[in-house]
Amino acid sequence: MADLIGLAVVFLILALIAYILGARGIAGFSMTIAKWLVIIFVILAIISLIL
């Protein structure tokens, strides 16, 4: 599960760099991917805590 949170951080950094450089479409797409990776991470963490 550490891979998911690591990937989310990578996409967040990519989104910030893209936004600074002016590529707002790529930045938005990267933020969407990062958001979904964090959501999946939280869901899997809750499931693993319950089980």
PDB file of C-alpha atoms in Angstrom:
ATOM      1  CA  MET A   1       0.000   0.000   0.000  1.00  0.00           C
ATOM      2  CA  ALA A   2       2.988   2.299   0.380  1.00  0.00           C
ATOM      3  CA  ASP A   3       3.276   2.244  -3.400  1.00  0.00           C
ATOM      4  CA  LEU A   4      -0.143   3.861  -3.750  1.00  0.00           C
ATOM      5  CA  ILE A   5       0.670   6.756  -1.475  1.00  0.00           C
ATOM      6  CA  GLY A   6       4.074   7.128  -3.138  1.00  0.00           C
ATOM      7  CA  LEU A   7       2.452   7.310  -6.555  1.00  0.00           C
ATOM      8  CA  ALA A   8      -0.041   9.856  -5.270  1.00  0.00           C
ATOM      9  CA  VAL A   9       2.816  12.049  -4.059  1.00  0.00           C
ATOM     10  CA  VAL A  10       4.590  11.702  -7.412  1.00  0.00           C
ATOM     11  CA  PHE A  11       1.460  12.741  -9.319  1.00  0.00           C
ATOM     12  CA  LEU A  12       0.913  15.635  -6.909  1.00  0.00           C
ATOM     13  CA  ILE A  13       4.451  16.901  -7.520  1.00  0.00           C
ATOM     14  CA  LEU A  14       3.994  16.423 -11.268  1.00  0.00           C
ATOM     15  CA  ALA A  15       0.763  18.412 -11.112  1.00  0.00           C
ATOM     16  CA  LEU A  16       2.417  21.261  -9.223  1.00  0.00           C
ATOM     17  CA  ILE A  17       5.320  21.429 -11.671  1.00  0.00           C
ATOM     18  CA  ALA A  18       2.962  21.307 -14.653  1.00  0.00           C
ATOM     19  CA  TYR A  19       0.834  24.077 -13.153  1.00  0.00           C
ATOM     20  CA  ILE A  20       3.870  26.277 -12.574  1.00  0.00           C
ATOM     21  CA  LEU A  21       5.025  25.707 -16.150  1.00  0.00           C
ATOM     22  CA  GLY A  22       1.566  26.577 -17.485  1.00  0.00           C
ATOM     23  CA  ALA A  23       0.333  23.147 -18.597  1.00  0.00           C
ATOM     24  CA  ARG A  24      -2.972  23.331 -16.748  1.00  0.00           C
ATOM     25  CA  GLY A  25      -4.568  20.395 -18.583  1.00  0.00           C
ATOM     26  CA  ILE A  26      -1.810  18.025 -17.506  1.00  0.00           C
ATOM     27  CA  ALA A  27      -1.874  19.500 -14.006  1.00  0.00           C
ATOM     28  CA  GLY A  28      -5.598  18.852 -13.663  1.00  0.00           C
ATOM     29  CA  PHE A  29      -5.266  15.318 -14.968  1.00  0.00           C
ATOM     30  CA  SER A  30      -2.379  14.593 -12.579  1.00  0.00           C
ATOM     31  CA  MET A  31      -4.355  15.969  -9.646  1.00  0.00           C
ATOM     32  CA  THR A  32      -7.292  13.735 -10.583  1.00  0.00           C
ATOM     33  CA  ILE A  33      -5.036  10.676 -10.642  1.00  0.00           C
ATOM     34  CA  ALA A  34      -3.463  11.647  -7.311  1.00  0.00           C
ATOM     35  CA  LYS A  35      -6.902  12.153  -5.761  1.00  0.00           C
ATOM     36  CA  TRP A  36      -8.105   8.712  -6.867  1.00  0.00           C
ATOM     37  CA  LEU A  37      -4.906   7.036  -5.640  1.00  0.00           C
ATOM     38  CA  VAL A  38      -5.362   8.600  -2.204  1.00  0.00           C
ATOM     39  CA  ILE A  39      -9.018   7.512  -2.117  1.00  0.00           C
ATOM     40  CA  ILE A  40      -8.055   3.934  -3.043  1.00  0.00           C
ATOM     41  CA  PHE A  41      -5.303   4.001  -0.406  1.00  0.00           C
ATOM     42  CA  VAL A  42      -7.721   5.142   2.316  1.00  0.00           C
ATOM     43  CA  ILE A  43     -10.304   2.508   1.360  1.00  0.00           C
ATOM     44  CA  LEU A  44      -7.692  -0.282   1.387  1.00  0.00           C
ATOM     45  CA  ALA A  45      -6.288   0.960   4.703  1.00  0.00           C
ATOM     46  CA  ILE A  46      -9.747   0.903   6.294  1.00  0.00           C
ATOM     47  CA  ILE A  47     -10.424  -2.585   4.943  1.00  0.00           C
ATOM     48  CA  SER A  48      -7.091  -3.893   6.232  1.00  0.00           C
ATOM     49  CA  LEU A  49      -7.724  -2.365   9.662  1.00  0.00           C
ATOM     50  CA  ILE A  50     -11.145  -4.000   9.866  1.00  0.00           C
ATOM     51  CA  LEU A  51      -9.834  -7.399   8.828  1.00  0.00           C
TER      52      LEU A  51
END
